Every structure is written in C-alpha cells, then in structure tokens.
Amino acid sequence: NAGVMQNPRHLVRRRGQEARLRCSPMKGHSHVYWYRQLPEEGLKFMVYLQKENIIDESGMPKERFSAEFPKEGPSILRIQQVVRGDSAAYFCASSPGFRVRNTEAFFGQGTRLTVV
Amino acid sequence: DQQVKQNSPSLSVQEGRISILNCDYTNSMFDYFLWYKKYPAEGPTFLISISSIKDKNEDGRFTVFLNKSAKHLSLHIVPSQPGDSAVYFCAARRPIMNYGGSQGNLIFGKGTKLSVKP
C-alpha cells in the first residue's frame, strides 16, 4: 500500500515562472491537506480539499496560489509568478473521508521549491 | 498569532534517560492533540495522539500527557534511544464545525529538535 506520493521532490523555478506541485493521496483517502514549511519554521496549514471541493483555504495566500483535487488524478498546488519568498518545503497529507475521525494524517515526503 | 507553541527549539538527552518535550496552546476549541516526528528531507511521521477529554495516552516508550486547564501537553520518551533523534512537532486539531466536527485542520508548532547522545 503506497503512501502519500508527492512529485517532484525538488523543483527549481525562476522568479515569475509557475510552479505545479502534485500529491497523490494514500489509497482509499479522499481528503488532502497542503502545508508549507519555511526554513526554521513549523508547518503552516494552507488548504484542505476533498475531491472536487475546497473545504478550508484559510491558510492560502490571497494571490498567486491555488489548489485543486479533481475527481480523477492527483491534487495540484499551483503557484503563479513565483517569488523568492515562495522557496520552502511543501508537504501534502491525506486522511480518510468524513466517516472517520482524522486524528492522524499521513504525510508525503514533500516538494522542495527553490526560486532563483 | 501562534496557537500552538513549542518554546524549546532543541533538547539534548543522554541515551537511556527520559526525554520530555513540551507544547502549549491557546485555542480551547482544539479537540485532538498529536505528536509527529520528522527526519531531515522526509515528511512528518505520526507518533501518538490524545483526545481533549483524556489526560494521558501511552504507546510503548511514548506517553503524552494533557493538562487542559493549563493548555499544556507533553511527550515523554522513556528510555530515550539515539534513533529518537529528530525534530518533534506538536499539532492540534481544530474541528471544522460545518462538517459536524468530524474533520479538522492540524495546526503545528515550530518543532523541537531532540538529540539523544549515546
């Protein structure tokens, strides 16, 4: 049973380019969370998605950032017109659906985004 | 506004002794508390959790204590082993009431780096 898969593991983008980060949840999990970890910081919540539905995006920056979790395929975190301050490790986690209390979420290995 | 605080950025302990990692929180709506362990270049790994209606949960060498009146929890590792050396994150679950509280977001502290010396 594969865990949460994130790709790419490392991503380098020039300022102004777009970054797309992918997350495939664990088998049977229909809920996905995205977190960002800046250097020397903890994990900051960004967005919580169910398939085809955004449940909570209170941690997402208002501009340039968007997330989706389509019916088919992985969840995508998209950052447009990247700036140096976007350089961070982005982690995805998944959990089962509403009928199960998500007292634990399983994390992927993260995507390290570097903006040059 | 940091709702989950880990005030010690690092902790060094001798192998075989007890490690105590502390965590404070401010939001009384949190209903579950969790500890995650993280190695460099890897994602966090779930360790142990505790419901807000309990004051202690034990799993092998790991015990989590919750003092709800003080809004404080701690993770005890006994005995500590060199392989326990990692960054430990405290997390609290904020339920989303629109979904009957069955789901929630995890709010993380900044982590404590534990070093267990042989």
Short mmCIF file of C-alpha atoms in Angstrom, two decimals:
data_model
loop_
_atom_site.label_atom_id
_atom_site.label_comp_id
_atom_site.label_asym_id
_atom_site.label_seq_id
_atom_site.Cartn_x
_atom_site.Cartn_y
_atom_site.Cartn_z
CA ASN A 1 0.00 0.00 0.00
CA ALA A 2 1.84 3.05 -1.25
CA GLY A 3 1.96 6.06 1.00
CA VAL A 4 1.30 9.65 0.05
CA MET A 5 3.28 10.40 -3.10
CA GLN A 6 4.50 13.87 -3.92
CA ASN A 7 6.31 14.95 -7.04
CA PRO A 8 8.62 16.37 -7.91
CA ARG A 9 10.81 16.04 -4.80
CA HIS A 10 12.81 19.09 -5.85
CA LEU A 11 11.69 21.93 -8.09
CA VAL A 12 13.68 24.94 -9.20
CA ARG A 13 11.91 27.89 -10.77
CA ARG A 14 13.00 31.34 -11.85
CA ARG A 15 11.17 34.35 -10.49
CA GLY A 16 7.95 34.91 -12.42
CA GLN A 17 7.52 31.30 -13.53
CA GLU A 18 4.76 28.95 -12.44
CA ALA A 19 5.26 26.04 -10.03
CA ARG A 20 3.00 22.98 -10.01
CA LEU A 21 3.25 20.56 -7.12
CA ARG A 22 1.46 17.20 -7.24
CA CYS A 23 0.14 14.98 -4.48
CA SER A 24 -1.38 11.53 -4.79
CA PRO A 25 -3.08 10.53 -1.52
CA MET A 26 -2.94 7.11 0.06
CA LYS A 27 -5.26 4.52 -1.44
CA GLY A 28 -8.74 4.96 -0.04
CA HIS A 29 -8.11 8.51 1.19
CA SER A 30 -10.30 11.23 -0.27
CA HIS A 31 -9.07 14.21 1.77
CA VAL A 32 -5.88 16.12 1.13
CA TYR A 33 -4.10 18.85 3.09
CA TRP A 34 -1.27 21.10 1.95
CA TYR A 35 1.28 22.56 4.37
CA ARG A 36 4.27 24.82 3.86
CA GLN A 37 7.44 24.77 5.92
CA LEU A 38 9.69 27.79 5.69
CA PRO A 39 13.31 27.49 6.92
CA GLU A 40 13.48 27.34 10.74
CA GLU A 41 9.67 27.35 10.94
CA GLY A 42 6.96 24.82 11.70
CA LEU A 43 4.40 23.50 9.28
CA LYS A 44 1.84 26.12 8.26
CA PHE A 45 -1.59 24.96 7.11
CA MET A 46 -2.54 26.17 3.64
CA VAL A 47 -5.57 24.35 2.31
CA TYR A 48 -7.81 21.34 2.93
CA LEU A 49 -9.54 19.65 -0.01
CA GLN A 50 -11.93 16.86 -0.69
CA LYS A 51 -12.31 15.56 -4.22
CA GLU A 52 -13.71 18.41 -6.35
CA ASN A 53 -14.29 20.52 -3.25
CA ILE A 54 -12.27 23.01 -1.20
CA ILE A 55 -13.19 22.58 2.46
CA ASP A 56 -10.92 25.19 4.04
CA GLU A 57 -8.50 27.52 2.29
CA SER A 58 -7.98 29.91 5.20
CA GLY A 59 -4.20 29.41 5.10
CA MET A 60 -3.76 30.12 1.40
CA PRO A 61 -2.24 33.44 0.33
CA LYS A 62 -4.89 35.50 -1.42
CA GLU A 63 -2.96 35.89 -4.63
CA ARG A 64 -0.93 33.61 -6.90
CA PHE A 65 -1.75 30.40 -5.00
CA SER A 66 -4.46 27.93 -5.93
CA ALA A 67 -5.22 24.28 -5.23
CA GLU A 68 -7.44 21.63 -6.72
CA PHE A 69 -8.24 17.99 -6.17
CA PRO A 70 -10.09 16.73 -9.25
CA LYS A 71 -12.28 13.65 -9.42
CA GLU A 72 -9.52 11.84 -11.27
CA GLY A 73 -5.82 12.38 -10.72
CA PRO A 74 -3.65 13.96 -8.06
CA SER A 75 -4.17 17.11 -6.07
CA ILE A 76 -2.29 20.08 -7.53
CA LEU A 77 -0.91 23.09 -5.67
CA ARG A 78 -0.23 25.83 -8.19
CA ILE A 79 1.89 28.91 -7.54
CA GLN A 80 1.87 31.54 -10.26
CA GLN A 81 4.59 34.15 -10.79
CA VAL A 82 6.81 32.69 -8.07
CA VAL A 83 8.95 34.97 -5.90
CA ARG A 84 11.99 34.15 -3.75
CA GLY A 85 9.81 34.13 -0.62
CA ASP A 86 7.92 31.13 -2.00
CA SER A 87 11.04 28.97 -1.53
CA ALA A 88 10.05 26.36 1.03
CA ALA A 89 9.20 22.73 1.55
CA TYR A 90 5.60 21.95 0.65
CA PHE A 91 4.05 18.91 2.30
CA CYS A 92 0.88 17.11 1.41
CA ALA A 93 -1.05 14.89 3.81
CA SER A 94 -4.08 12.68 3.31
CA SER A 95 -6.75 11.16 5.51
CA PRO A 96 -9.88 9.03 5.07
CA GLY A 97 -13.28 10.56 4.48
CA PHE A 98 -15.86 12.13 6.73
CA ARG A 99 -16.99 8.98 8.48
CA VAL A 100 -13.59 8.50 10.08
CA ARG A 101 -12.15 10.99 12.51
CA ASN A 102 -8.92 12.21 11.01
CA THR A 103 -6.99 12.05 14.22
CA GLU A 104 -3.91 11.37 12.18
CA ALA A 105 -2.92 12.45 8.73
CA PHE A 106 -0.27 10.71 6.67
CA PHE A 107 2.34 12.93 5.10
CA GLY A 108 4.27 12.69 1.87
CA GLN A 109 7.98 13.37 1.65
CA GLY A 110 7.48 16.91 0.44
CA THR A 111 8.48 19.03 -2.53
CA ARG A 112 11.32 21.43 -2.01
CA LEU A 113 10.74 24.51 -4.12
CA THR A 114 13.67 26.81 -4.79
CA VAL A 115 13.07 30.10 -6.56
CA VAL A 116 16.17 31.60 -8.15
CA ASP B 1 -0.78 34.54 16.04
CA GLN B 2 0.76 31.25 17.03
CA GLN B 3 -1.87 28.97 18.51
CA VAL B 4 0.49 26.07 19.17
CA LYS B 5 3.84 26.86 20.76
CA GLN B 6 6.92 24.76 21.35
CA ASN B 7 9.17 27.08 23.29
CA SER B 8 12.28 24.89 23.28
CA PRO B 9 13.88 24.76 19.85
CA SER B 10 16.24 21.99 20.94
CA LEU B 11 16.75 19.37 23.65
CA SER B 12 19.74 17.13 24.34
CA VAL B 13 19.35 13.95 26.39
CA GLN B 14 21.60 11.03 27.31
CA GLU B 15 20.67 7.61 25.94
CA GLY B 16 18.52 5.66 28.41
CA ARG B 17 17.20 8.76 30.16
CA ILE B 18 13.80 10.39 29.79
CA SER B 19 13.08 12.97 27.09
CA ILE B 20 10.31 15.46 27.84
CA LEU B 21 9.06 17.65 25.04
CA ASN B 22 6.60 20.40 25.88
CA CYS B 23 3.86 22.16 23.98
CA ASP B 24 1.43 24.96 24.88
CA TYR B 25 -1.71 26.01 23.03
CA THR B 26 -4.13 28.90 23.18
CA ASN B 27 -7.31 27.75 21.43
CA SER B 28 -9.74 25.92 23.70
CA MET B 29 -11.61 24.60 20.63
CA PHE B 30 -8.84 22.12 19.79
CA ASP B 31 -10.20 18.61 20.23
CA TYR B 32 -7.22 16.36 19.48
CA PHE B 33 -3.51 16.76 20.00
CA LEU B 34 -0.88 14.88 18.09
CA TRP B 35 2.87 14.45 18.02
CA TYR B 36 4.78 13.96 14.80
CA LYS B 37 8.42 13.06 14.31
CA LYS B 38 10.40 14.36 11.36
CA TYR B 39 13.78 13.41 9.96
CA PRO B 40 15.60 15.75 7.54
CA ALA B 41 14.35 15.58 3.95
CA GLU B 42 11.38 13.41 4.95
CA GLY B 43 7.74 14.08 5.72
CA PRO B 44 6.45 14.07 9.30
CA THR B 45 5.51 10.68 10.73
CA PHE B 46 2.63 10.31 13.17
CA LEU B 47 3.68 9.17 16.65
CA ILE B 48 0.85 9.41 19.14
CA SER B 49 -2.32 11.40 19.77
CA ILE B 50 -4.63 12.24 22.63
CA SER B 51 -8.23 13.36 22.76
CA SER B 52 -9.03 16.54 24.67
CA ILE B 53 -11.26 14.52 27.01
CA LYS B 54 -8.33 12.43 28.25
CA ASP B 55 -5.26 13.33 30.25
CA LYS B 56 -2.89 10.53 29.31
CA ASN B 57 -2.20 8.19 26.41
CA GLU B 58 0.59 5.65 26.32
CA ASP B 59 2.10 3.69 23.43
CA GLY B 60 5.24 1.74 24.22
CA ARG B 61 8.05 4.14 25.09
CA PHE B 62 5.90 7.16 24.26
CA THR B 63 3.42 8.79 26.63
CA VAL B 64 1.52 12.01 26.02
CA PHE B 65 0.10 13.98 28.94
CA LEU B 66 -2.56 16.66 28.57
CA ASN B 67 -3.29 19.36 31.14
CA LYS B 68 -6.35 21.04 29.71
CA SER B 69 -6.66 23.69 32.42
CA ALA B 70 -3.09 24.82 31.73
CA LYS B 71 -3.46 24.33 27.96
CA HIS B 72 -0.28 22.29 28.06
CA LEU B 73 0.78 18.93 26.77
CA SER B 74 3.99 16.99 26.90
CA LEU B 75 5.54 13.97 25.23
CA HIS B 76 7.65 11.64 27.35
CA ILE B 77 10.06 9.18 25.74
CA VAL B 78 11.42 6.53 28.09
CA PRO B 79 14.05 5.24 27.64
CA SER B 80 15.45 7.57 25.00
CA GLN B 81 17.42 5.98 22.16
CA PRO B 82 19.81 7.53 19.61
CA GLY B 83 17.32 6.67 16.85
CA ASP B 84 14.84 9.02 18.51
CA SER B 85 16.98 11.98 17.42
CA ALA B 86 14.73 14.04 15.16
CA VAL B 87 12.52 17.12 15.13
CA TYR B 88 9.28 16.61 17.06
CA PHE B 89 6.22 18.62 16.13
CA CYS B 90 3.25 19.13 18.36
CA ALA B 91 -0.03 19.55 16.47
CA ALA B 92 -3.57 20.39 17.50
CA ARG B 93 -6.72 19.67 15.56
CA ARG B 94 -9.16 22.49 15.01
CA PRO B 95 -12.52 20.94 14.12
CA ILE B 96 -14.49 22.31 11.19
CA MET B 97 -17.97 22.72 12.61
CA ASN B 98 -19.65 22.86 9.19
CA TYR B 99 -18.87 19.16 8.95
CA GLY B 100 -20.16 18.28 12.40
CA GLY B 101 -16.66 18.48 13.84
CA SER B 102 -15.69 15.15 12.31
CA GLN B 103 -12.92 16.76 10.29
CA GLY B 104 -10.44 19.42 11.12
CA ASN B 105 -7.20 21.14 10.32
CA LEU B 106 -3.96 20.37 12.08
CA ILE B 107 -2.15 23.40 13.48
CA PHE B 108 1.53 22.75 14.10
CA GLY B 109 4.12 24.17 16.45
CA LYS B 110 7.60 25.10 15.24
CA GLY B 111 9.17 21.89 16.46
CA THR B 112 11.79 20.81 18.98
CA LYS B 113 14.99 19.19 17.80
CA LEU B 114 15.80 16.23 20.05
CA SER B 115 19.35 14.88 20.19
CA VAL B 116 19.89 11.64 22.09
CA LYS B 117 23.56 11.09 22.81
CA PRO B 118 24.98 7.56 23.17
#
